[in-house]
Amino acid sequence: MTKSNGTVVTIELTVDIGGTMLQAEEAICAALNEAGVAATAAALTRFDADGEPIDIGGEKWTAKTPEAKYYQTPYGEAHVSRYVYQRSIGGRTFCPLEQGARILRNATPRFARMMAHKLSLGSAADVQRDMQENHGRPISKLLAQELSAFVSAVVQAREETWHYATPGLDEDITTVGVGIDGSCLLMCEGQWREAMTGTISLYDRAGDRHHTIYLGAAPEHGKHRFYERMEREMAHVKQLYPQARWIGIADGAPGNWEFLGPYVDEQVLDFYHASEYVTQAADALFEGCPAAERKAWLEQSCSSLKHDWDGAARLLAQWKQTGTREWKKERSKLLAESVRYFENHLHQMHYKRYADMGWPIGSGVTEAACKTLVKQRLCRAGMRWTEQGAQMILSLRALLLSETRWDQFWHKIEQYGVPKIVNY
């Protein structure tokens, strides 16, 4: 650093650009990292106190002798001497630099953001290789894990108090579609358990989706925490769009509707799941018949289910009138299952009406969330999870997938600082 004038610093670099182009680029990267460490150290000192006593809550705090500490930055470890304050009676300490610079654990905000983002997409080993290979910045796997866990703990600690705005939308939102579903994870104890995903999607009058809020919850007994989070998010969205019609969309699992039922104006059984039972009925009805005959009936029946006002009721009536006395047990069972499914969900299968109203008829958004939120990251080869570890990743990924929320979270860190994490 050759010059410093207030918030402007001048840094001189000397770089050997000899050898191959790749070697020159590696040398440039190393030099830029050195400059980044020097500039970051200078930036951090801006937030330090002057060593004079300070008043906090009516109590006098005095500074100790300046202490040196290494802070993790995107470019390397920055060495900074800073004041730490304490009351005369001892006890906890206070570091003005760390509060002012929004230090997360022992890292600058940008480095913490990088680690949390990268770990949400890949394993700690992936993050370690990426930082070394692409940034010329060696780190340990433990650093990536612990720092990301801290960021995730802040995300979870502020779920109840930090509300996130939806993006500015040009279209009027007339419909809110909400869905929940489960996806199994392999836990450390060797059991497969169900993680939950939830989606809250905003639709215009034409039925086009403009925004989706994603939630993910690690396996838990009773799903109470997941349901509480869904309730908070839905209450917030209802405040934003009080005139919107609420549509619950899910498969036929009873637990889905036990939760969704009280919160929605209309219930829609996912069309794909309904069509699966039409396919099953076709297997029973056309056993031993030419494939073309079965295919024609199936296409016509699915079209009727989707486009006719009484499509589901007519299919159900047809199946119930079919004589199955001479059928084999397995064949009769197939048709009986389709009949029972349609009887249980007939009130949720008015697809012609739903489409005419511009409402969604498929739970594809929620089904996709099971893959993008859970499966892609948590179900890789050899992975096993604790509840805490799975929740750490799911909280970060849900924030990333919900458009603009990741940026909003970090803006709130800048604005309000880093909250104390009691259970971290």
CSV table of C-alpha atoms in Angstrom, one decimal:
chain,number,residue,atom,x,y,z
A,1,MET,CA,0.0,0.0,0.0
A,2,THR,CA,1.7,3.2,-1.2
A,3,LYS,CA,-1.0,5.8,-0.2
A,4,SER,CA,-4.1,6.1,1.9
A,5,ASN,CA,-6.4,9.1,1.7
A,6,GLY,CA,-9.5,8.6,3.8
A,7,THR,CA,-11.5,5.7,2.2
A,8,VAL,CA,-9.3,5.6,-0.9
A,9,VAL,CA,-6.1,3.5,-0.8
A,10,THR,CA,-3.5,3.0,-3.5
A,11,ILE,CA,-1.8,-0.4,-3.8
A,12,GLU,CA,1.3,-1.1,-5.8
A,13,LEU,CA,1.7,-4.6,-7.4
A,14,THR,CA,4.7,-6.3,-8.8
A,15,VAL,CA,3.9,-9.3,-10.9
A,16,ASP,CA,6.2,-11.7,-12.8
A,17,ILE,CA,4.3,-12.5,-16.0
A,18,GLY,CA,7.0,-14.7,-17.5
A,19,GLY,CA,6.5,-18.3,-18.5
A,20,THR,CA,3.4,-19.7,-20.1
A,21,MET,CA,0.2,-17.7,-20.2
A,22,LEU,CA,-1.3,-20.0,-17.6
A,23,GLN,CA,1.7,-19.4,-15.3
A,24,ALA,CA,1.3,-15.6,-15.9
A,25,GLU,CA,-2.4,-15.8,-15.0
A,26,GLU,CA,-1.7,-17.7,-11.8
A,27,ALA,CA,0.9,-15.1,-10.8
A,28,ILE,CA,-1.6,-12.3,-11.5
A,29,CYS,CA,-4.2,-14.1,-9.4
A,30,ALA,CA,-1.8,-14.5,-6.5
A,31,ALA,CA,-0.8,-10.8,-6.7
A,32,LEU,CA,-4.4,-9.7,-6.8
A,33,ASN,CA,-5.2,-11.8,-3.8
A,34,GLU,CA,-2.3,-10.2,-1.9
A,35,ALA,CA,-3.7,-6.8,-2.8
A,36,GLY,CA,-7.2,-7.9,-1.8
A,37,VAL,CA,-5.9,-8.9,1.7
A,38,ALA,CA,-4.1,-5.6,2.1
A,39,ALA,CA,-7.2,-3.5,1.0
A,40,THR,CA,-9.5,-5.6,3.2
A,41,ALA,CA,-7.3,-5.1,6.2
A,42,ALA,CA,-7.4,-1.3,5.6
A,43,ALA,CA,-11.2,-1.4,5.1
A,44,LEU,CA,-11.6,-3.3,8.4
A,45,THR,CA,-9.7,-0.8,10.4
A,46,ARG,CA,-12.2,1.9,9.4
A,47,PHE,CA,-14.7,0.2,11.8
A,48,ASP,CA,-12.4,0.0,14.8
A,49,ALA,CA,-12.8,2.3,17.9
A,50,ASP,CA,-10.1,4.7,19.1
A,51,GLY,CA,-9.5,3.0,22.4
A,52,GLU,CA,-11.3,5.6,24.5
A,53,PRO,CA,-13.9,4.3,27.0
A,54,ILE,CA,-17.4,3.9,25.6
A,55,ASP,CA,-20.9,3.8,27.2
A,56,ILE,CA,-23.2,0.8,26.5
A,57,GLY,CA,-26.5,0.7,28.3
A,58,GLY,CA,-25.4,3.2,30.9
A,59,GLU,CA,-22.3,1.1,31.8
A,60,LYS,CA,-18.7,2.1,31.2
A,61,TRP,CA,-16.6,-0.2,28.9
A,62,THR,CA,-12.9,0.2,28.6
A,63,ALA,CA,-10.5,-1.0,25.9
A,64,LYS,CA,-7.8,-3.6,26.4
A,65,THR,CA,-4.5,-3.4,24.7
A,66,PRO,CA,-5.1,-3.8,21.0
A,67,GLU,CA,-5.2,-7.5,20.0
A,68,ALA,CA,-4.2,-9.0,16.7
A,69,LYS,CA,-6.7,-11.3,14.9
A,70,TYR,CA,-6.9,-13.0,11.5
A,71,TYR,CA,-10.1,-12.5,9.6
A,72,GLN,CA,-11.1,-14.7,6.7
A,73,THR,CA,-11.6,-12.8,3.5
A,74,PRO,CA,-12.2,-13.9,-0.2
A,75,TYR,CA,-8.5,-13.3,-0.9
A,76,GLY,CA,-6.8,-14.8,2.2
A,77,GLU,CA,-6.4,-14.2,5.9
A,78,ALA,CA,-6.2,-10.5,6.8
A,79,HIS,CA,-4.2,-9.6,9.9
A,80,VAL,CA,-5.7,-6.8,11.9
A,81,SER,CA,-5.0,-5.3,15.4
A,82,ARG,CA,-8.2,-4.1,17.0
A,83,TYR,CA,-9.6,-2.9,20.3
A,84,VAL,CA,-11.7,-5.2,22.5
A,85,TYR,CA,-13.8,-3.7,25.3
A,86,GLN,CA,-14.9,-5.1,28.6
A,87,ARG,CA,-16.6,-3.8,31.8
A,88,SER,CA,-14.5,-3.4,34.9
A,89,ILE,CA,-16.3,-6.4,36.5
A,90,GLY,CA,-15.2,-8.6,33.6
A,91,GLY,CA,-17.5,-10.9,31.7
A,92,ARG,CA,-18.3,-10.8,28.0
A,93,THR,CA,-16.3,-8.6,25.7
A,94,PHE,CA,-17.3,-6.3,22.8
A,95,CYS,CA,-15.4,-5.6,19.6
A,96,PRO,CA,-16.6,-2.5,17.8
A,97,LEU,CA,-14.8,-3.5,14.6
A,98,GLU,CA,-16.6,-6.8,14.3
A,99,GLN,CA,-20.0,-5.2,14.9
A,100,GLY,CA,-19.4,-2.3,12.5
A,101,ALA,CA,-17.9,-4.5,9.7
A,102,ARG,CA,-20.7,-7.1,10.1
A,103,ILE,CA,-18.2,-9.9,10.8
A,104,LEU,CA,-19.9,-13.3,10.7
A,105,ARG,CA,-18.0,-15.6,13.1
A,106,ASN,CA,-14.5,-14.7,12.0
A,107,ALA,CA,-15.2,-13.8,8.3
A,108,THR,CA,-16.0,-10.7,6.3
A,109,PRO,CA,-19.6,-10.6,4.9
A,110,ARG,CA,-18.6,-11.3,1.3
A,111,PHE,CA,-16.5,-14.3,2.3
A,112,ALA,CA,-19.3,-15.7,4.5
A,113,ARG,CA,-21.7,-15.2,1.6
A,114,MET,CA,-19.4,-17.0,-0.8
A,115,MET,CA,-19.0,-20.0,1.5
A,116,ALA,CA,-22.7,-20.3,2.2
A,117,HIS,CA,-23.6,-20.0,-1.5
A,118,LYS,CA,-21.0,-22.6,-2.6
A,119,LEU,CA,-21.8,-25.1,0.2
A,120,SER,CA,-25.5,-24.9,-0.7
A,121,LEU,CA,-24.6,-26.1,-4.2
A,122,GLY,CA,-21.9,-28.7,-3.4
A,123,SER,CA,-20.0,-30.6,-0.7
A,124,ALA,CA,-17.3,-29.1,1.5
A,125,ALA,CA,-14.7,-30.9,-0.6
A,126,ASP,CA,-16.2,-29.3,-3.7
A,127,VAL,CA,-16.0,-25.9,-2.1
A,128,GLN,CA,-12.4,-26.5,-1.1
A,129,ARG,CA,-11.4,-27.5,-4.6
A,130,ASP,CA,-13.2,-24.6,-6.2
A,131,MET,CA,-11.6,-22.0,-4.0
A,132,GLN,CA,-8.1,-23.4,-4.6
A,133,GLU,CA,-8.6,-24.1,-8.3
A,134,ASN,CA,-10.5,-21.0,-9.4
A,135,HIS,CA,-9.7,-18.4,-6.7
A,136,GLY,CA,-6.2,-19.3,-5.7
A,137,ARG,CA,-7.5,-19.3,-2.1
A,138,PRO,CA,-6.7,-22.4,0.0
A,139,ILE,CA,-9.3,-23.1,2.7
A,140,SER,CA,-10.1,-26.1,4.9
A,141,LYS,CA,-13.3,-28.1,4.5
A,142,LEU,CA,-14.1,-27.3,8.2
A,143,LEU,CA,-14.0,-23.6,7.5
A,144,ALA,CA,-16.6,-23.9,4.7
A,145,GLN,CA,-18.8,-26.1,6.9
A,146,GLU,CA,-18.7,-24.0,10.1
A,147,LEU,CA,-19.1,-20.7,8.4
A,148,SER,CA,-22.0,-21.9,6.3
A,149,ALA,CA,-23.6,-23.4,9.4
A,150,PHE,CA,-23.3,-20.0,11.1
A,151,VAL,CA,-24.9,-18.2,8.2
A,152,SER,CA,-27.7,-20.8,8.1
A,153,ALA,CA,-28.2,-20.4,11.8
A,154,VAL,CA,-28.7,-16.6,11.3
A,155,VAL,CA,-31.2,-17.4,8.5
A,156,GLN,CA,-33.2,-19.7,10.8
A,157,ALA,CA,-33.0,-17.3,13.8
A,158,ARG,CA,-34.5,-14.5,11.8
A,159,GLU,CA,-37.3,-16.4,10.0
A,160,GLU,CA,-40.0,-15.0,12.3
A,161,THR,CA,-38.8,-11.4,12.3
A,162,TRP,CA,-37.3,-10.7,8.9
A,163,HIS,CA,-40.0,-10.6,6.2
A,164,TYR,CA,-38.9,-10.6,2.6
A,165,ALA,CA,-40.5,-8.6,-0.1
A,166,THR,CA,-41.7,-10.2,-3.3
A,167,PRO,CA,-40.2,-8.9,-6.5
A,168,GLY,CA,-41.9,-5.9,-8.2
A,169,LEU,CA,-44.5,-7.5,-10.4
A,170,ASP,CA,-46.0,-5.8,-13.4
A,171,GLU,CA,-49.1,-8.1,-13.4
A,172,ASP,CA,-51.9,-8.1,-10.9
A,173,ILE,CA,-51.7,-11.2,-8.7
A,174,THR,CA,-55.2,-12.9,-8.5
A,175,THR,CA,-54.3,-16.4,-7.4
A,176,VAL,CA,-51.9,-17.9,-4.9
A,177,GLY,CA,-51.1,-21.6,-5.3
A,178,VAL,CA,-49.7,-23.4,-2.3
A,179,GLY,CA,-48.4,-27.0,-2.2
A,180,ILE,CA,-46.4,-29.3,0.1
A,181,ASP,CA,-44.7,-32.6,-0.6
A,182,GLY,CA,-42.1,-34.9,0.9
A,183,SER,CA,-38.8,-36.3,-0.2
A,184,CYS,CA,-36.7,-39.0,1.6
A,185,LEU,CA,-33.2,-38.6,2.8
A,186,LEU,CA,-30.7,-41.1,4.1
A,187,MET,CA,-29.9,-40.2,7.7
A,188,CYS,CA,-26.7,-41.0,9.7
A,189,GLU,CA,-28.5,-43.7,11.6
A,190,GLY,CA,-29.1,-45.5,8.4
A,191,GLN,CA,-32.8,-44.8,8.1
A,192,TRP,CA,-34.6,-43.1,5.2
A,193,ARG,CA,-36.7,-40.2,6.5
A,194,GLU,CA,-38.9,-37.6,4.9
A,195,ALA,CA,-37.8,-34.0,4.4
A,196,MET,CA,-40.6,-31.6,3.5
A,197,THR,CA,-40.8,-29.0,0.8
A,198,GLY,CA,-43.4,-26.2,0.5
A,199,THR,CA,-44.1,-23.7,-2.3
A,200,ILE,CA,-46.2,-20.6,-2.4
A,201,SER,CA,-46.6,-19.4,-6.0
A,202,LEU,CA,-48.1,-16.1,-7.3
A,203,TYR,CA,-50.3,-16.2,-10.5
A,204,ASP,CA,-51.9,-13.6,-12.6
A,205,ARG,CA,-55.4,-13.7,-14.1
A,206,ALA,CA,-54.2,-15.6,-17.2
A,207,GLY,CA,-52.7,-18.3,-15.0
A,208,ASP,CA,-49.1,-17.4,-15.6
A,209,ARG,CA,-46.7,-17.9,-12.6
A,210,HIS,CA,-44.6,-14.9,-11.7
A,211,HIS,CA,-42.9,-15.8,-8.4
A,212,THR,CA,-42.5,-18.7,-6.1
A,213,ILE,CA,-41.4,-18.9,-2.4
A,214,TYR,CA,-39.6,-22.1,-1.5
A,215,LEU,CA,-39.4,-23.7,2.0
A,216,GLY,CA,-37.5,-26.8,3.0
A,217,ALA,CA,-37.5,-28.7,6.3
A,218,ALA,CA,-35.2,-31.5,7.5
A,219,PRO,CA,-36.9,-34.7,8.7
A,220,GLU,CA,-38.7,-34.2,12.0
A,221,HIS,CA,-41.2,-36.1,14.0
A,222,GLY,CA,-44.7,-34.5,13.5
A,223,LYS,CA,-43.6,-31.9,11.0
A,224,HIS,CA,-44.6,-29.1,13.4
A,225,ARG,CA,-41.7,-26.7,12.7
A,226,PHE,CA,-42.3,-27.1,8.9
A,227,TYR,CA,-46.1,-26.4,9.3
A,228,GLU,CA,-45.3,-23.3,11.5
A,229,ARG,CA,-43.0,-21.9,8.9
A,230,MET,CA,-45.6,-22.5,6.2
A,231,GLU,CA,-48.2,-20.7,8.3
A,232,ARG,CA,-46.0,-17.7,8.8
A,233,GLU,CA,-45.2,-17.4,5.1
A,234,MET,CA,-48.8,-17.8,4.1
A,235,ALA,CA,-49.9,-15.2,6.6
A,236,HIS,CA,-47.3,-12.7,5.2
A,237,VAL,CA,-48.4,-13.3,1.6
A,238,LYS,CA,-52.0,-12.9,2.5
A,239,GLN,CA,-51.2,-9.5,3.9
A,240,LEU,CA,-49.5,-8.6,0.6
A,241,TYR,CA,-52.3,-9.9,-1.6
A,242,PRO,CA,-55.5,-9.8,0.4
A,243,GLN,CA,-57.8,-10.1,-2.6
A,244,ALA,CA,-56.1,-13.2,-4.1
A,245,ARG,CA,-57.8,-16.6,-4.3
A,246,TRP,CA,-55.9,-19.3,-2.5
A,247,ILE,CA,-55.6,-22.7,-4.3
A,248,GLY,CA,-54.2,-25.8,-2.6
A,249,ILE,CA,-52.5,-28.2,-5.0
A,250,ALA,CA,-51.1,-31.6,-3.9
A,251,ASP,CA,-51.3,-35.3,-4.5
A,252,GLY,CA,-53.7,-37.5,-2.7
A,253,ALA,CA,-51.8,-38.0,0.6
A,254,PRO,CA,-54.2,-37.3,3.4
A,255,GLY,CA,-51.6,-35.4,5.4
A,256,ASN,CA,-51.3,-32.8,2.7
A,257,TRP,CA,-54.9,-31.9,2.8
A,258,GLU,CA,-55.2,-32.1,6.6
A,259,PHE,CA,-52.8,-29.2,6.6
A,260,LEU,CA,-53.8,-27.3,3.4
A,261,GLY,CA,-57.5,-27.5,3.8
A,262,PRO,CA,-58.1,-24.8,6.4
A,263,TYR,CA,-55.9,-22.3,4.6
A,264,VAL,CA,-57.2,-22.5,1.0
A,265,ASP,CA,-60.3,-21.5,-0.9
A,266,GLU,CA,-60.1,-24.3,-3.4
A,267,GLN,CA,-58.6,-27.8,-3.4
A,268,VAL,CA,-57.0,-29.1,-6.6
A,269,LEU,CA,-55.8,-32.7,-6.9
A,270,ASP,CA,-52.7,-32.7,-9.0
A,271,PHE,CA,-53.8,-33.7,-12.6
A,272,TYR,CA,-50.8,-35.9,-13.2
A,273,HIS,CA,-51.6,-38.0,-10.1
A,274,ALA,CA,-55.2,-38.3,-11.2
A,275,SER,CA,-54.2,-39.4,-14.7
A,276,GLU,CA,-52.0,-42.1,-13.3
A,277,TYR,CA,-55.1,-43.7,-11.9
A,278,VAL,CA,-56.8,-43.4,-15.3
A,279,THR,CA,-53.8,-45.2,-16.7
A,280,GLN,CA,-54.2,-47.9,-14.0
A,281,ALA,CA,-57.8,-48.3,-15.0
A,282,ALA,CA,-56.8,-48.7,-18.6
A,283,ASP,CA,-54.5,-51.5,-17.7
A,284,ALA,CA,-57.4,-53.3,-16.0
A,285,LEU,CA,-60.1,-52.6,-18.6
A,286,PHE,CA,-58.0,-53.5,-21.6
A,287,GLU,CA,-56.0,-56.4,-20.3
A,288,GLY,CA,-55.5,-58.8,-23.3
A,289,CYS,CA,-56.8,-56.2,-25.8
A,290,PRO,CA,-54.8,-54.6,-28.6
A,291,ALA,CA,-52.4,-51.9,-27.5
A,292,ALA,CA,-53.8,-49.4,-30.0
A,293,GLU,CA,-57.3,-49.8,-28.5
A,294,ARG,CA,-56.0,-49.2,-24.9
A,295,LYS,CA,-54.0,-46.2,-26.1
A,296,ALA,CA,-57.0,-44.6,-27.8
A,297,TRP,CA,-59.2,-45.0,-24.8
A,298,LEU,CA,-56.6,-43.7,-22.4
A,299,GLU,CA,-56.0,-40.5,-24.5
A,300,GLN,CA,-59.7,-39.8,-24.9
A,301,SER,CA,-60.3,-40.4,-21.1
A,302,CYS,CA,-57.4,-38.1,-20.0
A,303,SER,CA,-58.7,-35.5,-22.4
A,304,SER,CA,-62.2,-35.8,-21.0
A,305,LEU,CA,-60.9,-35.6,-17.5
A,306,LYS,CA,-59.1,-32.3,-18.3
A,307,HIS,CA,-61.5,-30.6,-20.7
A,308,ASP,CA,-65.1,-31.8,-19.8
A,309,TRP,CA,-67.1,-30.3,-17.0
A,310,ASP,CA,-68.1,-33.7,-15.6
A,311,GLY,CA,-65.1,-35.7,-16.9
A,312,ALA,CA,-64.1,-37.2,-13.6
A,313,ALA,CA,-67.6,-38.1,-12.6
A,314,ARG,CA,-68.3,-39.9,-16.0
A,315,LEU,CA,-65.1,-41.9,-15.7
A,316,LEU,CA,-66.0,-43.0,-12.2
A,317,ALA,CA,-69.5,-44.0,-13.2
A,318,GLN,CA,-68.1,-46.0,-16.1
A,319,TRP,CA,-65.7,-47.9,-13.9
A,320,LYS,CA,-68.3,-48.6,-11.3
A,321,GLN,CA,-70.6,-50.1,-13.9
A,322,THR,CA,-67.9,-52.4,-15.2
A,323,GLY,CA,-68.5,-56.0,-14.3
A,324,THR,CA,-65.4,-57.6,-12.8
A,325,ARG,CA,-66.8,-60.9,-11.5
A,326,GLU,CA,-65.0,-63.0,-14.0
A,327,TRP,CA,-61.7,-61.0,-13.7
A,328,LYS,CA,-58.6,-62.3,-11.9
A,329,LYS,CA,-58.0,-60.8,-8.5
A,330,GLU,CA,-55.1,-58.7,-9.5
A,331,ARG,CA,-57.0,-57.1,-12.4
A,332,SER,CA,-60.0,-56.4,-10.2
A,333,LYS,CA,-57.8,-54.8,-7.6
A,334,LEU,CA,-56.3,-52.3,-10.2
A,335,LEU,CA,-59.7,-51.0,-11.2
A,336,ALA,CA,-61.0,-51.0,-7.6
A,337,GLU,CA,-58.0,-48.8,-6.5
A,338,SER,CA,-58.8,-46.3,-9.3
A,339,VAL,CA,-62.5,-46.2,-8.3
A,340,ARG,CA,-61.6,-45.6,-4.6
A,341,TYR,CA,-59.1,-42.9,-5.5
A,342,PHE,CA,-61.6,-41.0,-7.7
A,343,GLU,CA,-64.4,-41.4,-5.0
A,344,ASN,CA,-62.1,-39.9,-2.4
A,345,HIS,CA,-61.0,-37.0,-4.5
A,346,LEU,CA,-63.9,-36.3,-6.9
A,347,HIS,CA,-64.5,-32.9,-5.2
A,348,GLN,CA,-60.9,-31.9,-6.1
A,349,MET,CA,-61.0,-32.9,-9.8
A,350,HIS,CA,-63.0,-30.2,-11.6
A,351,TYR,CA,-60.2,-29.4,-14.0
A,352,LYS,CA,-62.2,-27.7,-16.7
A,353,ARG,CA,-63.5,-25.2,-14.1
A,354,TYR,CA,-60.0,-24.7,-12.7
A,355,ALA,CA,-58.5,-24.0,-16.1
A,356,ASP,CA,-61.3,-21.6,-17.1
A,357,MET,CA,-60.6,-19.6,-13.9
A,358,GLY,CA,-56.8,-19.5,-14.7
A,359,TRP,CA,-55.9,-21.7,-11.7
A,360,PRO,CA,-53.0,-24.2,-11.8
A,361,ILE,CA,-54.0,-27.8,-12.0
A,362,GLY,CA,-50.6,-29.4,-11.5
A,363,SER,CA,-48.3,-29.6,-8.5
A,364,GLY,CA,-45.2,-29.5,-10.8
A,365,VAL,CA,-43.7,-26.5,-8.9
A,366,THR,CA,-43.8,-28.5,-5.7
A,367,GLU,CA,-42.7,-31.7,-7.3
A,368,ALA,CA,-39.7,-29.9,-8.9
A,369,ALA,CA,-38.9,-28.4,-5.5
A,370,CYS,CA,-38.4,-31.9,-4.1
A,371,LYS,CA,-35.6,-32.4,-6.7
A,372,THR,CA,-34.0,-28.9,-6.9
A,373,LEU,CA,-34.3,-28.2,-3.1
A,374,VAL,CA,-33.6,-31.6,-1.7
A,375,LYS,CA,-32.5,-34.4,-4.1
A,376,GLN,CA,-29.9,-32.5,-6.1
A,377,ARG,CA,-27.9,-31.6,-3.1
A,378,LEU,CA,-28.7,-34.0,-0.2
A,379,CYS,CA,-29.1,-37.3,-2.1
A,380,ARG,CA,-25.7,-37.6,-3.7
A,381,ALA,CA,-23.7,-40.9,-3.6
A,382,GLY,CA,-22.6,-41.8,0.0
A,383,MET,CA,-24.3,-38.8,1.7
A,384,ARG,CA,-25.9,-39.2,5.1
A,385,TRP,CA,-27.3,-36.5,7.2
A,386,THR,CA,-28.1,-35.3,10.7
A,387,GLU,CA,-31.3,-33.2,11.1
A,388,GLN,CA,-29.1,-30.2,11.9
A,389,GLY,CA,-26.9,-30.7,8.8
A,390,ALA,CA,-29.8,-31.2,6.5
A,391,GLN,CA,-31.6,-28.1,7.8
A,392,MET,CA,-28.5,-26.0,7.3
A,393,ILE,CA,-28.4,-26.8,3.6
A,394,LEU,CA,-32.2,-26.6,3.1
A,395,SER,CA,-32.4,-23.2,4.7
A,396,LEU,CA,-29.7,-21.9,2.4
A,397,ARG,CA,-31.0,-23.5,-0.7
A,398,ALA,CA,-34.6,-22.3,-0.1
A,399,LEU,CA,-33.3,-18.7,0.3
A,400,LEU,CA,-31.3,-19.0,-3.0
A,401,LEU,CA,-34.2,-20.5,-4.9
A,402,SER,CA,-36.7,-17.9,-3.8
A,403,GLU,CA,-35.9,-15.1,-6.2
A,404,THR,CA,-34.4,-11.9,-4.6
A,405,ARG,CA,-34.4,-13.4,-1.1
A,406,TRP,CA,-30.7,-14.2,-1.0
A,407,ASP,CA,-29.8,-10.5,-1.8
A,408,GLN,CA,-32.4,-9.3,0.7
A,409,PHE,CA,-31.0,-11.4,3.5
A,410,TRP,CA,-27.5,-9.9,3.0
A,411,HIS,CA,-28.9,-6.4,2.8
A,412,LYS,CA,-30.6,-7.0,6.2
A,413,ILE,CA,-27.2,-8.2,7.6
A,414,GLU,CA,-25.8,-4.9,6.4
A,415,GLN,CA,-28.7,-2.9,7.9
A,416,TYR,CA,-29.2,-4.7,11.2
A,417,GLY,CA,-26.0,-6.5,11.9
A,418,VAL,CA,-25.4,-10.1,12.9
A,419,PRO,CA,-27.8,-11.3,15.6
A,420,LYS,CA,-26.5,-13.3,18.5
A,421,ILE,CA,-27.1,-17.0,17.8
A,422,VAL,CA,-27.9,-18.5,21.2
A,423,ASN,CA,-28.0,-22.2,20.1
A,424,TYR,CA,-25.1,-22.1,17.6
